[in-house]
XYZ file of C-alpha atoms in Angstrom:
781
model
C 145.951 -161.747 -10.141
C 143.674 -159.772 -12.376
C 141.902 -161.516 -15.274
C 139.907 -159.790 -17.925
C 138.392 -160.747 -21.309
C 140.397 -158.605 -23.723
C 140.671 -159.016 -27.514
C 144.031 -160.501 -28.117
C 145.572 -158.049 -30.579
C 147.747 -159.364 -33.255
C 150.376 -157.320 -31.577
C 150.193 -158.165 -27.825
C 152.540 -156.051 -25.708
C 153.349 -158.344 -22.875
C 156.327 -159.411 -20.765
C 156.840 -163.151 -20.603
C 159.341 -164.643 -18.148
C 162.833 -165.545 -19.362
C 162.591 -168.198 -16.793
C 160.025 -169.138 -14.227
C 160.250 -165.807 -12.486
C 162.190 -163.459 -14.753
C 162.900 -159.973 -13.578
C 159.954 -157.882 -13.966
C 158.168 -160.955 -15.206
C 155.408 -160.723 -12.764
C 153.921 -158.084 -15.057
C 153.333 -160.324 -17.956
C 150.370 -160.974 -20.070
C 150.225 -164.461 -21.517
C 148.091 -166.022 -24.169
C 147.033 -169.638 -24.518
C 147.874 -170.354 -28.080
C 145.746 -173.452 -28.204
C 142.592 -172.034 -26.472
C 139.274 -171.995 -28.203
C 139.122 -168.279 -28.976
C 142.324 -166.878 -27.385
C 140.168 -164.229 -25.817
C 141.626 -164.125 -22.330
C 144.703 -162.180 -21.384
C 146.003 -162.851 -17.906
C 148.186 -160.255 -16.238
C 150.167 -161.187 -13.200
C 152.671 -159.602 -10.883
C 154.805 -156.520 -11.112
C 155.044 -154.224 -14.120
C 158.040 -154.315 -16.493
C 160.270 -151.378 -17.332
C 161.059 -152.195 -20.978
C 159.262 -152.867 -24.271
C 158.368 -156.405 -25.245
C 156.036 -157.951 -27.800
C 154.768 -161.489 -27.934
C 153.597 -163.609 -30.851
C 149.876 -164.375 -30.748
C 147.948 -167.389 -31.914
C 146.704 -165.541 -34.944
C 150.225 -164.819 -36.104
C 151.039 -168.439 -35.970
C 147.785 -169.430 -37.704
C 148.560 -167.124 -40.618
C 151.594 -169.254 -41.414
C 151.688 -172.722 -42.922
C 152.295 -175.624 -40.569
C 155.597 -176.289 -42.481
C 156.789 -172.741 -41.772
C 159.826 -171.926 -39.608
C 159.338 -170.597 -36.049
C 161.296 -167.557 -37.227
C 158.546 -166.666 -39.732
C 155.940 -166.024 -37.013
C 157.632 -162.960 -35.481
C 157.558 -160.951 -38.743
C 154.459 -158.947 -37.752
C 155.860 -157.688 -34.459
C 156.889 -154.012 -34.292
C 160.468 -153.254 -35.294
C 161.163 -156.796 -36.492
C 162.222 -157.604 -40.063
C 162.561 -161.303 -40.993
C 164.445 -162.319 -44.097
C 163.935 -165.832 -45.432
C 164.361 -167.563 -48.785
C 160.820 -168.878 -48.993
C 157.570 -169.179 -47.090
C 158.985 -172.153 -45.216
C 162.251 -170.660 -43.927
C 164.181 -173.500 -45.540
C 167.581 -171.948 -46.171
C 169.959 -171.250 -43.321
C 172.265 -168.997 -45.400
C 169.417 -166.617 -46.242
C 167.628 -166.466 -42.881
C 168.230 -163.313 -40.835
C 166.322 -161.336 -38.259
C 166.852 -157.580 -37.985
C 165.672 -155.519 -35.037
C 166.390 -151.728 -34.650
C 169.419 -152.018 -36.943
C 170.919 -155.163 -35.336
C 170.723 -158.652 -36.796
C 171.113 -162.313 -35.794
C 173.652 -163.006 -38.576
C 176.006 -160.304 -37.147
C 175.652 -161.849 -33.684
C 173.865 -158.823 -32.293
C 170.373 -160.186 -31.494
C 170.255 -162.897 -28.815
C 168.152 -166.108 -29.076
C 166.971 -168.325 -26.244
C 164.834 -171.473 -26.132
C 162.546 -171.465 -23.004
C 165.028 -168.922 -21.601
C 168.198 -170.930 -22.292
C 170.856 -169.898 -24.899
C 170.952 -171.200 -28.457
C 174.734 -170.889 -28.783
C 174.705 -168.391 -31.568
C 172.692 -167.898 -34.825
C 175.554 -167.511 -37.355
C 175.770 -169.757 -40.372
C 179.258 -171.110 -39.603
C 178.413 -173.443 -36.738
C 175.456 -171.585 -35.176
C 171.960 -172.933 -34.655
C 168.964 -170.716 -35.232
C 165.737 -171.272 -33.315
C 164.152 -173.489 -35.991
C 166.760 -176.119 -35.192
C 165.349 -176.457 -31.710
C 161.544 -176.592 -32.052
C 158.760 -177.204 -34.487
C 156.322 -174.397 -35.221
C 153.472 -176.747 -34.199
C 155.063 -177.031 -30.699
C 155.457 -173.305 -30.391
C 153.510 -171.482 -27.648
C 154.811 -167.960 -28.344
C 157.942 -165.934 -28.984
C 158.703 -163.106 -26.552
C 160.600 -160.373 -28.436
C 162.496 -157.778 -26.218
C 163.455 -155.226 -28.863
C 165.841 -153.263 -26.676
C 166.866 -153.321 -23.087
C 165.315 -156.705 -22.267
C 165.417 -158.492 -18.946
C 168.676 -158.541 -17.048
C 168.419 -162.312 -16.538
C 168.302 -163.154 -20.255
C 170.824 -165.849 -21.117
C 172.633 -164.636 -24.239
C 175.916 -162.938 -25.043
C 174.573 -161.439 -28.277
C 171.814 -159.130 -27.201
C 173.136 -155.729 -28.288
C 169.824 -155.095 -30.138
C 167.286 -157.362 -28.487
C 166.440 -160.883 -27.382
C 164.079 -163.527 -28.946
C 162.810 -166.067 -26.439
C 161.081 -168.992 -28.201
C 158.775 -170.797 -25.795
C 157.596 -174.350 -26.148
C 153.972 -175.455 -25.460
C 153.267 -177.156 -22.165
C 151.599 -180.592 -22.096
C 147.775 -180.747 -21.957
C 145.902 -182.050 -18.927
C 143.952 -184.562 -20.966
C 145.261 -187.313 -23.237
C 145.297 -186.372 -26.805
C 146.511 -187.852 -30.086
C 147.092 -185.274 -32.817
C 147.833 -186.018 -36.476
C 148.470 -183.353 -39.078
C 149.078 -183.574 -42.791
C 150.009 -180.590 -44.941
C 150.733 -180.079 -48.620
C 150.833 -177.356 -51.258
C 152.977 -175.364 -53.665
C 156.607 -176.162 -54.595
C 156.240 -179.756 -53.447
C 155.712 -178.671 -49.797
C 154.791 -181.654 -47.666
C 154.697 -182.239 -43.885
C 153.525 -185.029 -41.651
C 153.278 -184.275 -37.949
C 152.149 -186.475 -34.999
C 151.867 -185.606 -31.322
C 150.813 -187.505 -28.247
C 149.707 -185.694 -25.094
C 149.987 -188.414 -22.394
C 147.599 -186.864 -19.918
C 148.519 -187.445 -16.286
C 151.082 -190.256 -16.233
C 151.920 -189.746 -12.519
C 150.476 -187.419 -9.858
C 150.803 -183.893 -11.277
C 152.983 -185.122 -14.190
C 152.154 -184.514 -17.800
C 154.094 -184.953 -21.062
C 153.965 -184.797 -24.798
C 156.053 -186.286 -27.551
C 155.989 -185.255 -31.203
C 157.612 -186.175 -34.561
C 157.468 -184.552 -37.942
C 158.987 -184.885 -41.398
C 158.858 -182.254 -44.132
C 160.025 -181.753 -47.675
C 159.924 -178.812 -50.012
C 161.495 -177.910 -53.398
C 163.096 -174.607 -54.223
C 160.615 -172.166 -55.704
C 162.938 -170.817 -58.400
C 163.373 -173.981 -60.505
C 161.949 -176.742 -58.288
C 165.091 -178.712 -59.057
C 166.388 -179.196 -55.440
C 164.716 -180.560 -52.268
C 165.090 -179.466 -48.712
C 164.188 -181.998 -46.009
C 163.719 -181.868 -42.253
C 162.983 -184.494 -39.643
C 162.218 -183.349 -36.087
C 161.481 -185.222 -32.844
C 160.753 -183.536 -29.499
C 159.254 -184.217 -26.081
C 158.384 -182.146 -22.984
C 157.467 -183.049 -19.388
C 156.162 -181.015 -16.493
C 155.618 -182.234 -12.953
C 154.054 -180.483 -9.958
C 155.541 -181.918 -6.769
C 154.065 -179.308 -4.443
C 156.791 -176.893 -3.465
C 158.968 -177.965 -6.355
C 157.929 -177.977 -10.064
C 160.038 -179.869 -12.598
C 160.134 -179.480 -16.366
C 162.223 -180.875 -19.128
C 162.483 -180.649 -22.901
C 164.473 -182.522 -25.527
C 164.590 -182.173 -29.281
C 166.477 -183.633 -32.248
C 166.515 -181.962 -35.635
C 168.041 -183.287 -38.890
C 167.930 -180.825 -41.767
C 169.334 -180.998 -45.287
C 168.819 -177.667 -46.915
C 169.516 -176.330 -50.401
C 170.584 -172.711 -50.525
C 169.599 -169.778 -52.683
C 171.769 -167.230 -54.423
C 171.874 -163.545 -53.978
C 171.510 -161.047 -56.841
C 172.477 -157.484 -57.634
C 169.871 -154.778 -57.925
C 170.387 -154.749 -61.662
C 169.868 -158.511 -62.009
C 166.698 -158.303 -59.954
C 165.238 -155.671 -62.208
C 166.156 -157.816 -65.272
C 164.611 -160.942 -63.872
C 163.027 -161.062 -60.408
C 162.466 -164.820 -60.624
C 166.149 -165.967 -61.081
C 168.778 -166.069 -58.340
C 171.773 -167.096 -60.439
C 171.747 -170.759 -59.417
C 171.338 -173.321 -62.192
C 169.029 -176.357 -62.364
C 170.918 -178.436 -64.972
C 174.499 -179.788 -64.969
C 176.384 -178.529 -68.026
C 179.776 -180.155 -67.576
C 181.474 -176.691 -67.525
C 182.790 -176.207 -63.929
C 182.737 -172.360 -64.213
C 178.926 -172.574 -64.800
C 178.325 -175.590 -62.555
C 179.894 -173.874 -59.483
C 176.370 -172.346 -59.312
C 174.553 -175.705 -59.575
C 171.715 -175.393 -57.114
C 171.953 -178.855 -55.439
C 175.656 -178.213 -54.790
C 175.180 -175.436 -52.266
C 173.864 -177.069 -49.135
C 173.647 -176.778 -45.323
C 173.372 -180.071 -43.462
C 172.708 -179.766 -39.741
C 171.902 -182.172 -36.916
C 170.997 -180.675 -33.510
C 170.338 -182.381 -30.220
C 169.199 -180.131 -27.417
C 167.738 -180.672 -23.982
C 167.268 -179.223 -20.541
C 165.952 -180.000 -17.055
C 164.602 -177.270 -14.740
C 163.503 -177.267 -11.106
C 161.485 -174.407 -9.605
C 161.254 -174.373 -5.830
C 158.754 -172.191 -3.955
C 160.041 -171.551 -0.422
C 157.607 -168.847 0.427
C 159.266 -165.410 0.076
C 162.269 -167.151 -1.527
C 162.077 -168.868 -4.845
C 164.830 -170.856 -6.589
C 165.099 -171.933 -10.182
C 167.920 -174.279 -11.335
C 168.377 -175.367 -14.909
C 170.885 -177.621 -16.653
C 171.089 -177.887 -20.443
C 173.140 -179.527 -23.103
C 173.420 -179.084 -26.901
C 175.237 -181.012 -29.541
C 175.475 -179.956 -33.214
C 177.127 -181.600 -36.201
C 176.833 -180.041 -39.622
C 178.363 -179.377 -43.026
C 178.358 -176.508 -45.488
C 178.909 -177.425 -49.173
C 180.213 -175.445 -52.173
C 181.464 -176.344 -55.624
C 184.784 -174.584 -56.486
C 185.439 -174.872 -60.271
C 188.954 -176.281 -59.936
C 191.168 -178.661 -58.008
C 193.691 -177.174 -55.580
C 197.219 -178.031 -56.559
C 198.677 -178.904 -53.206
C 201.504 -181.307 -54.218
C 204.194 -180.350 -56.693
C 204.105 -183.414 -58.899
C 206.401 -181.906 -61.482
C 205.633 -180.313 -64.781
C 203.887 -182.609 -67.210
C 203.401 -185.337 -64.616
C 199.958 -186.555 -63.490
C 198.414 -184.615 -60.675
C 198.076 -186.641 -57.483
C 194.976 -184.597 -56.600
C 193.231 -185.961 -59.725
C 194.566 -189.578 -59.550
C 193.308 -190.304 -56.022
C 196.797 -190.567 -54.478
C 195.703 -190.017 -50.898
C 194.945 -187.067 -48.668
C 197.240 -184.136 -48.055
C 196.794 -182.539 -44.672
C 197.556 -178.780 -44.554
C 200.219 -177.133 -46.596
C 200.304 -174.191 -49.021
C 197.347 -173.940 -51.351
C 199.569 -173.372 -54.426
C 197.996 -173.160 -57.813
C 194.693 -174.270 -59.287
C 193.981 -177.018 -61.746
C 191.193 -176.307 -64.248
C 191.618 -179.020 -66.927
C 193.702 -182.198 -67.146
C 195.127 -184.195 -70.027
C 194.216 -187.876 -70.477
C 197.109 -188.764 -68.208
C 195.960 -186.484 -65.428
C 198.564 -183.822 -65.968
C 197.555 -180.140 -65.953
C 196.257 -179.105 -69.410
C 197.635 -175.771 -70.500
C 195.422 -172.810 -71.562
C 195.762 -172.096 -75.313
C 197.568 -168.816 -75.654
C 195.630 -166.076 -77.294
C 192.347 -167.967 -76.983
C 189.106 -165.932 -76.985
C 186.819 -167.648 -74.448
C 183.087 -167.970 -74.602
C 181.208 -164.978 -73.340
C 181.354 -164.582 -69.556
C 183.836 -167.472 -68.967
C 187.513 -166.675 -68.211
C 190.037 -168.333 -70.440
C 191.390 -170.731 -67.716
C 187.907 -172.081 -67.262
C 186.732 -172.173 -70.898
C 186.575 -175.576 -72.653
C 187.280 -173.961 -76.024
C 190.599 -172.627 -74.625
C 191.919 -176.136 -74.010
C 192.641 -179.190 -76.182
C 189.662 -181.255 -77.235
C 190.920 -184.224 -75.207
C 191.301 -182.149 -72.001
C 188.933 -183.023 -69.140
C 187.419 -180.327 -66.846
C 187.935 -180.830 -63.118
C 186.354 -179.312 -59.937
C 186.041 -179.811 -56.232
C 183.331 -180.308 -53.699
C 184.412 -178.290 -50.693
C 182.997 -179.301 -47.277
C 183.229 -177.281 -44.096
C 182.391 -179.559 -41.108
C 181.062 -178.126 -37.875
C 180.823 -179.790 -34.512
C 179.603 -178.068 -31.344
C 179.130 -179.316 -27.807
C 177.735 -177.084 -25.093
C 176.952 -177.818 -21.417
C 175.541 -175.172 -19.138
C 173.765 -174.417 -15.887
C 171.624 -171.559 -14.652
C 170.695 -170.654 -11.064
C 168.250 -167.869 -10.077
C 167.203 -166.772 -6.686
C 164.318 -164.437 -5.854
C 163.422 -162.910 -2.500
C 160.208 -160.937 -2.327
C 159.114 -159.146 0.814
C 156.363 -156.745 1.805
C 157.817 -154.069 4.144
C 154.432 -152.372 4.543
C 155.345 -148.991 3.005
C 156.810 -150.689 -0.029
C 157.274 -154.092 -1.581
C 160.791 -155.290 -2.525
C 161.915 -157.923 -5.032
C 165.576 -158.865 -4.976
C 166.911 -161.186 -7.653
C 170.323 -162.653 -8.307
C 171.561 -165.330 -10.708
C 174.429 -167.187 -12.229
C 174.913 -168.644 -15.703
C 177.801 -170.884 -16.630
C 178.498 -172.479 -19.980
C 181.330 -174.624 -21.281
C 181.534 -175.046 -25.074
C 183.764 -177.003 -27.390
C 183.702 -176.774 -31.138
C 185.661 -178.155 -34.072
C 185.783 -176.825 -37.674
C 187.344 -178.919 -40.468
C 187.549 -177.882 -44.128
C 188.270 -180.552 -46.682
C 188.205 -180.734 -50.485
C 186.865 -183.681 -52.455
C 187.386 -184.290 -56.108
C 184.237 -184.277 -58.129
C 184.415 -187.729 -59.627
C 183.609 -186.681 -63.220
C 182.880 -183.025 -63.653
C 181.478 -183.713 -67.075
C 178.654 -185.763 -65.687
C 177.485 -184.656 -62.235
C 178.557 -183.315 -58.867
C 179.039 -186.746 -57.276
C 182.326 -186.658 -55.369
C 184.980 -188.973 -53.977
C 184.385 -189.977 -50.417
C 188.036 -189.530 -49.418
C 189.194 -185.933 -49.622
C 192.323 -185.081 -51.559
C 193.058 -182.113 -49.311
C 192.260 -181.123 -45.661
C 192.815 -177.478 -45.508
C 192.464 -177.003 -41.771
C 191.250 -178.633 -38.600
C 190.720 -176.312 -35.657
C 189.421 -176.739 -32.144
C 187.753 -173.907 -30.193
C 186.647 -173.640 -26.621
C 184.746 -171.223 -24.444
C 184.100 -170.931 -20.713
C 181.580 -168.219 -19.826
C 180.376 -167.090 -16.399
C 177.699 -164.467 -16.091
C 176.252 -163.121 -12.876
C 173.677 -160.482 -12.164
C 171.798 -158.879 -9.201
C 168.702 -156.747 -9.507
C 166.388 -155.031 -7.076
C 162.828 -153.718 -7.644
C 160.984 -151.463 -5.252
C 157.289 -150.811 -5.513
C 155.641 -147.862 -3.828
C 151.896 -148.048 -4.594
C 151.633 -147.385 -8.350
C 155.373 -146.732 -8.891
C 158.016 -149.380 -9.422
C 161.705 -148.678 -9.781
C 164.381 -151.161 -10.410
C 168.243 -151.241 -10.782
C 170.587 -154.090 -11.557
C 174.212 -155.027 -12.321
C 175.497 -157.747 -14.645
C 178.913 -158.920 -15.769
C 180.360 -161.388 -18.265
C 183.591 -163.263 -17.625
C 184.838 -165.153 -20.705
C 187.696 -167.341 -21.684
C 188.089 -168.518 -25.286
C 190.870 -170.729 -26.683
C 191.878 -172.233 -29.975
C 194.294 -174.851 -31.220
C 195.190 -175.872 -34.787
C 195.409 -179.554 -35.614
C 195.866 -179.264 -39.405
C 196.799 -176.247 -41.519
C 198.447 -174.374 -38.722
C 199.633 -175.084 -35.190
C 198.451 -171.707 -33.785
C 197.383 -172.077 -30.109
C 195.823 -168.924 -28.691
C 193.452 -167.824 -25.941
C 191.525 -164.719 -24.943
C 190.548 -163.871 -21.372
C 188.347 -160.883 -20.985
C 185.475 -159.465 -18.931
C 182.788 -156.992 -19.691
C 182.656 -154.013 -17.471
C 179.956 -154.192 -14.810
C 176.891 -153.450 -16.844
C 174.106 -151.302 -15.337
C 170.446 -151.462 -16.173
C 167.464 -149.862 -14.545
C 164.031 -148.443 -15.095
C 160.701 -147.247 -13.713
C 157.024 -148.165 -14.305
C 154.196 -145.880 -13.223
C 150.469 -146.805 -13.275
C 148.416 -143.621 -12.855
C 145.110 -145.129 -14.039
C 143.723 -148.670 -14.328
C 145.139 -150.291 -17.431
C 147.619 -147.498 -18.111
C 151.351 -147.892 -17.663
C 154.166 -145.426 -18.280
C 157.646 -147.008 -18.345
C 161.253 -146.064 -19.076
C 164.404 -148.171 -19.007
C 168.183 -148.066 -19.583
C 170.549 -150.907 -20.191
C 174.203 -151.433 -21.057
C 174.435 -154.441 -23.352
C 177.412 -156.558 -24.419
C 178.413 -159.017 -27.101
C 181.175 -161.618 -26.791
C 184.021 -161.472 -29.219
C 183.793 -163.829 -32.272
C 185.834 -166.972 -32.120
C 187.346 -166.133 -35.497
C 189.460 -163.521 -33.608
C 191.380 -166.494 -32.170
C 192.825 -167.039 -35.613
C 194.652 -163.724 -35.382
C 197.951 -162.930 -33.767
C 198.085 -161.726 -30.162
C 199.028 -158.197 -31.318
C 195.723 -157.996 -33.247
C 193.578 -159.523 -30.490
C 195.057 -157.299 -27.808
C 193.735 -154.241 -29.637
C 190.178 -155.438 -30.068
C 187.503 -154.396 -27.604
C 184.218 -156.282 -27.221
C 181.199 -154.653 -28.819
C 178.800 -152.801 -26.556
C 175.584 -150.859 -26.750
C 173.807 -148.374 -24.519
C 170.038 -148.499 -24.881
C 167.370 -146.087 -23.597
C 163.678 -146.629 -24.124
C 160.451 -145.354 -22.772
C 156.746 -145.543 -23.559
C 153.210 -146.089 -22.529
C 150.830 -149.072 -22.581
C 147.073 -149.080 -22.143
C 144.552 -151.916 -22.282
C 140.980 -152.587 -21.298
C 138.471 -155.297 -22.108
C 138.363 -154.496 -25.848
C 141.169 -152.161 -26.705
C 144.958 -152.003 -26.230
C 147.573 -149.596 -27.447
C 151.328 -149.081 -26.828
C 154.001 -146.616 -27.932
C 157.738 -146.982 -27.402
C 160.570 -144.545 -28.269
C 164.243 -145.644 -28.074
C 167.765 -144.463 -28.531
C 170.646 -146.969 -28.918
C 174.311 -146.339 -29.381
C 176.383 -149.308 -30.588
C 180.118 -148.864 -29.880
C 183.335 -150.680 -30.876
C 181.855 -152.390 -33.955
C 184.231 -155.144 -35.001
C 184.723 -155.798 -38.714
C 187.182 -157.767 -40.841
C 189.179 -155.434 -43.068
C 190.870 -157.180 -46.004
C 194.268 -155.965 -47.014
C 193.335 -156.449 -50.629
C 190.170 -157.374 -52.471
C 189.467 -160.319 -54.702
C 186.821 -160.816 -57.414
C 184.508 -163.810 -57.367
C 184.167 -166.242 -54.459
C 187.282 -166.756 -52.328
C 186.827 -170.487 -51.783
C 190.286 -170.882 -50.278
C 189.889 -167.983 -47.870
C 193.215 -166.634 -49.078
C 192.422 -162.930 -48.435
C 194.627 -161.471 -45.790
C 193.223 -158.936 -43.469
C 192.788 -157.746 -39.895
C 189.959 -157.199 -37.415
C 189.407 -153.676 -36.215
C 187.021 -151.688 -33.953
C 185.562 -149.171 -36.296
C 182.875 -146.703 -35.302
C 179.432 -148.113 -34.537
C 175.727 -147.593 -35.091
C 173.307 -144.985 -33.763
C 169.718 -146.197 -33.741
C 166.626 -144.146 -32.772
C 163.022 -144.745 -33.442
C 159.470 -145.317 -32.355
C 157.200 -148.385 -32.279
C 153.441 -148.241 -32.041
C 150.887 -151.057 -31.714
C 147.155 -151.245 -31.266
C 144.448 -153.843 -31.110
C 140.615 -153.631 -30.951
C 138.081 -156.366 -30.557
C 135.231 -155.143 -32.752
C 132.949 -158.067 -31.873
C 133.535 -161.212 -29.871
C 134.456 -162.899 -33.194
C 136.269 -160.052 -34.957
C 139.407 -158.276 -34.003
C 141.605 -155.683 -35.685
C 145.280 -155.005 -35.004
C 148.062 -152.823 -36.352
C 151.618 -151.811 -35.688
C 153.985 -149.188 -37.055
C 157.737 -148.793 -36.564
C 160.204 -146.064 -37.541
C 163.851 -146.839 -37.220
C 166.727 -144.433 -38.100
C 169.841 -146.641 -37.765
C 172.939 -145.036 -39.145
C 176.579 -145.898 -39.276
C 178.982 -143.928 -37.103
C 182.425 -143.236 -38.484
C 185.854 -143.625 -36.904
C 186.341 -139.802 -36.666
C 188.996 -140.011 -39.409
C 187.482 -139.271 -42.826
C 190.358 -140.831 -44.687
C 190.102 -143.969 -42.611
C 186.354 -144.168 -43.174
C 186.880 -143.942 -46.931
C 189.507 -146.684 -46.880
C 187.153 -148.988 -44.878
C 184.073 -148.149 -47.041
C 182.315 -146.624 -44.045
C 179.904 -143.874 -44.922
C 178.871 -142.108 -41.689
C 175.186 -141.274 -41.519
C 174.069 -143.868 -44.068
C 171.174 -146.089 -42.977
C 172.317 -149.581 -41.821
C 171.983 -152.011 -44.743
C 168.951 -154.357 -44.678
C 167.251 -152.068 -42.108
C 163.998 -150.415 -43.307
C 163.071 -147.067 -41.825
C 159.368 -147.710 -41.967
C 157.257 -150.766 -41.395
C 153.407 -150.903 -41.112
C 151.326 -153.963 -40.288
C 147.552 -154.336 -40.392
C 145.592 -157.485 -39.550
C 142.035 -158.581 -39.359
C 140.935 -161.935 -37.785
C 137.536 -163.530 -37.532
C 136.670 -166.738 -35.685
C 133.142 -168.154 -35.503
C 131.792 -171.394 -34.090
C 133.022 -173.376 -37.164
C 134.634 -171.059 -39.663
C 137.758 -168.857 -39.202
C 139.664 -166.502 -41.426
C 142.291 -163.832 -41.253
C 144.486 -161.545 -43.289
C 147.462 -159.364 -42.645
C 149.499 -157.020 -44.732
C 152.958 -155.604 -44.008
C 154.505 -152.613 -45.761
C 158.325 -152.467 -45.673
C 159.949 -149.278 -46.940
C 162.937 -149.319 -49.235
C 166.318 -150.132 -47.574
C 169.862 -150.338 -48.753
C 171.220 -153.733 -49.734
C 174.843 -152.451 -49.541
C 176.830 -150.822 -46.726
C 177.617 -147.749 -48.718
C 173.991 -146.646 -49.207
C 174.154 -146.830 -53.023
C 171.596 -149.573 -53.914
C 168.001 -149.222 -52.595
C 165.910 -152.382 -52.598
C 162.565 -150.748 -53.261
C 159.536 -150.945 -50.949
C 157.064 -153.828 -50.915
C 153.796 -155.012 -49.359
C 153.474 -158.577 -48.230
C 150.012 -160.016 -47.571
C 149.308 -163.318 -45.793
C 145.877 -164.849 -45.285
C 144.230 -167.994 -44.006
C 140.749 -169.604 -44.027
C 139.628 -172.735 -42.230
C 137.025 -174.755 -40.476
C 137.013 -176.318 -37.048
C 134.359 -178.980 -36.676
C 134.895 -179.932 -33.111
C 133.851 -183.367 -31.978
C 132.567 -184.976 -35.208
C 132.348 -188.397 -33.641
C 133.036 -189.446 -30.015
C 136.542 -190.712 -30.897
C 137.404 -187.474 -32.809
C 137.853 -184.498 -30.482
C 138.457 -181.940 -33.244
C 138.956 -181.716 -37.052
C 140.630 -178.632 -38.447
C 141.078 -177.964 -42.179
C 142.965 -174.817 -43.014
C 144.363 -173.100 -46.159
C 147.132 -170.510 -45.783
C 148.406 -168.171 -48.529
C 151.708 -166.403 -48.193
C 152.307 -163.326 -50.437
C 148.727 -163.340 -51.568
C 149.263 -160.603 -54.218
C 152.390 -162.422 -55.624
C 154.597 -159.391 -54.898
C 158.088 -159.441 -56.464
C 160.549 -158.022 -53.984
C 163.988 -158.318 -52.485
C 164.085 -160.024 -49.107
C 167.292 -160.125 -47.016
C 170.500 -158.474 -48.038
C 174.138 -159.563 -47.409
C 175.899 -156.180 -47.651
C 176.346 -156.068 -51.424
C 173.534 -158.065 -52.946
C 170.218 -159.396 -51.931
C 168.057 -162.532 -51.941
C 164.827 -162.800 -53.872
C 161.529 -162.695 -52.043
C 159.397 -165.795 -52.499
C 156.273 -165.740 -54.665
C 152.707 -166.632 -53.729
C 152.655 -169.882 -51.819
C 149.473 -171.828 -50.938
C 149.403 -174.632 -48.359
C 146.532 -176.728 -46.994
C 146.638 -178.657 -43.720
C 144.332 -181.206 -42.057
C 144.707 -181.687 -38.307
C 142.840 -184.370 -36.423
C 142.680 -184.634 -32.587
C 141.676 -187.958 -31.064
């Protein structure tokens, strides 16, 4: 092991293990996020053959303690994080884009301490912030491209994010933190480090609660409660570790806007703060659009050191229940009650399970019958006649629904890795092999509740009047890999093979009785690379990997003829670069070329205007073209003095859509070959300066993001922006014998109050949040 005192750059290019001894993991630099000055970088083992960047303590410190764990990776090269506010408090808006691939599309993998998160999509997925609190975060290891062959995810076409939890401290510690600031942001956090509770055994347990209002109107509140614990135990030749977390979130959502609307008013997202009693307007009532999620996750891991042979076995489980809420401005007319008769959907006549969606009810008479629209009526501006109060009799009552989509997921999995390392004299050899198995069950139910009195509020009847569908999904996944690395002096070469074997099934309980299944395998995927170290501190590396993404479960809703024609999405990734570091300076450069094939999209057979609450649009899934992504990522860090360090990174990404080869088909599918992938900036530049003295600390970072398209056709550019974050604080150390440390910090996100567009959804974009100030007090006893 070689240890040297090097300024931890805000961009630290390191390789952290996906598990206790990940692939090329022995060549990793790691940073103690809770150390006094984070000045030591420890490098161990064999060099890696791919690019990887890790979050540093300074990146975490520049964010408020109420922030999401996704926020902290935004300064890493090639990474673009889209969130609704400085706290990452809206699941619908949150998206992470790397080299033209995104988490929302299921193309960037996520793991927690090396174990899979089960997907990051809105409809039943769980992003990393559901699994850990930012105050329990050690680092995030971001593999932008080829990544480690042992990574446990079936979504890593464009990279892998491994969120790593902090280990327990050796000494007993009681930590209490209180934070508050703009937009009603509040957080209370408590942690107990137990110290040694048994020989070689340490643990911590933490709990937090947080609340924040939306920044647009401050009319809605997002809340989150989180409890977590971790244990490590050194039993000699076997090390044990375990982690468990429970997260309960109730999040309000934000609306997306067109480019024209943003230019007219960059502080309004189209959602309303006050109830008007007009359903067509109140469908945009802010508190009515919500994401409720409860997540329970845990794992146990054993690491056995048998000399040249090392074993790691992990078992994990995850349970999620959640709900997504919307306010359709009508009741669905499921039952034919007869012309002029009261509507059973309005009069609480029980629940209808499945069936044709029929017509829509907008207003009812005093008896509950459908109120007719007055012929020839001229409605109020912007409101269609069917929805307009002035186009119905004065005694007609408006009606609307509260639509709930309920999600339940249950996952159980196991991982086994075996390493054999041997010195043959002329060369050293590392052979690795592993298995990953996961069984998952999920259920999706969509039901419709009558808003009790649409004239007054969005309170709804507890019993639904209509259950649109109830579907069960299942997945069995087996992944195996084998990888061999050979080191001759300063040269290391590696090659490996990996394959996915997947079975997915679906059954309909309500709405349809379709029972389907898909059995498919990836081809045997190859990866390999070399690492050469001609001088101390200098590495030259190159790697190649074939990556794979599992088919979306929504394909199971299609007929066998459709499913049979769909191929899983794949990507071929090539990257190479150099890394250099010494006691005060580090620099890295990576170039890459990625080709994404067999892109799967849903192609509607017709198009509807407005929101399709009933999901009535017919369509088909097709493999259409792909994406070609090339670029360069640069990073550098310099410790000017022991207290002051400077860091910077730059990334250029040319990610363009590839066509089908048929111009007419491309036009019909709205594919424009050669256009930059939406929500993917070509240029990003980060600069950061951090200072830490004996008592005072301060830091500032600025990130430039070039203009990007918010639509898939390359028509609407978002405009560029510069986002600046800063912090200042004091650490007083041991003020009294009972108080080990007192930390008072103030963080400012978007210091210059930049008005900009954050994430895009392919046709519109979400507003970037304004300047946000938070103060936190942390006491260690």
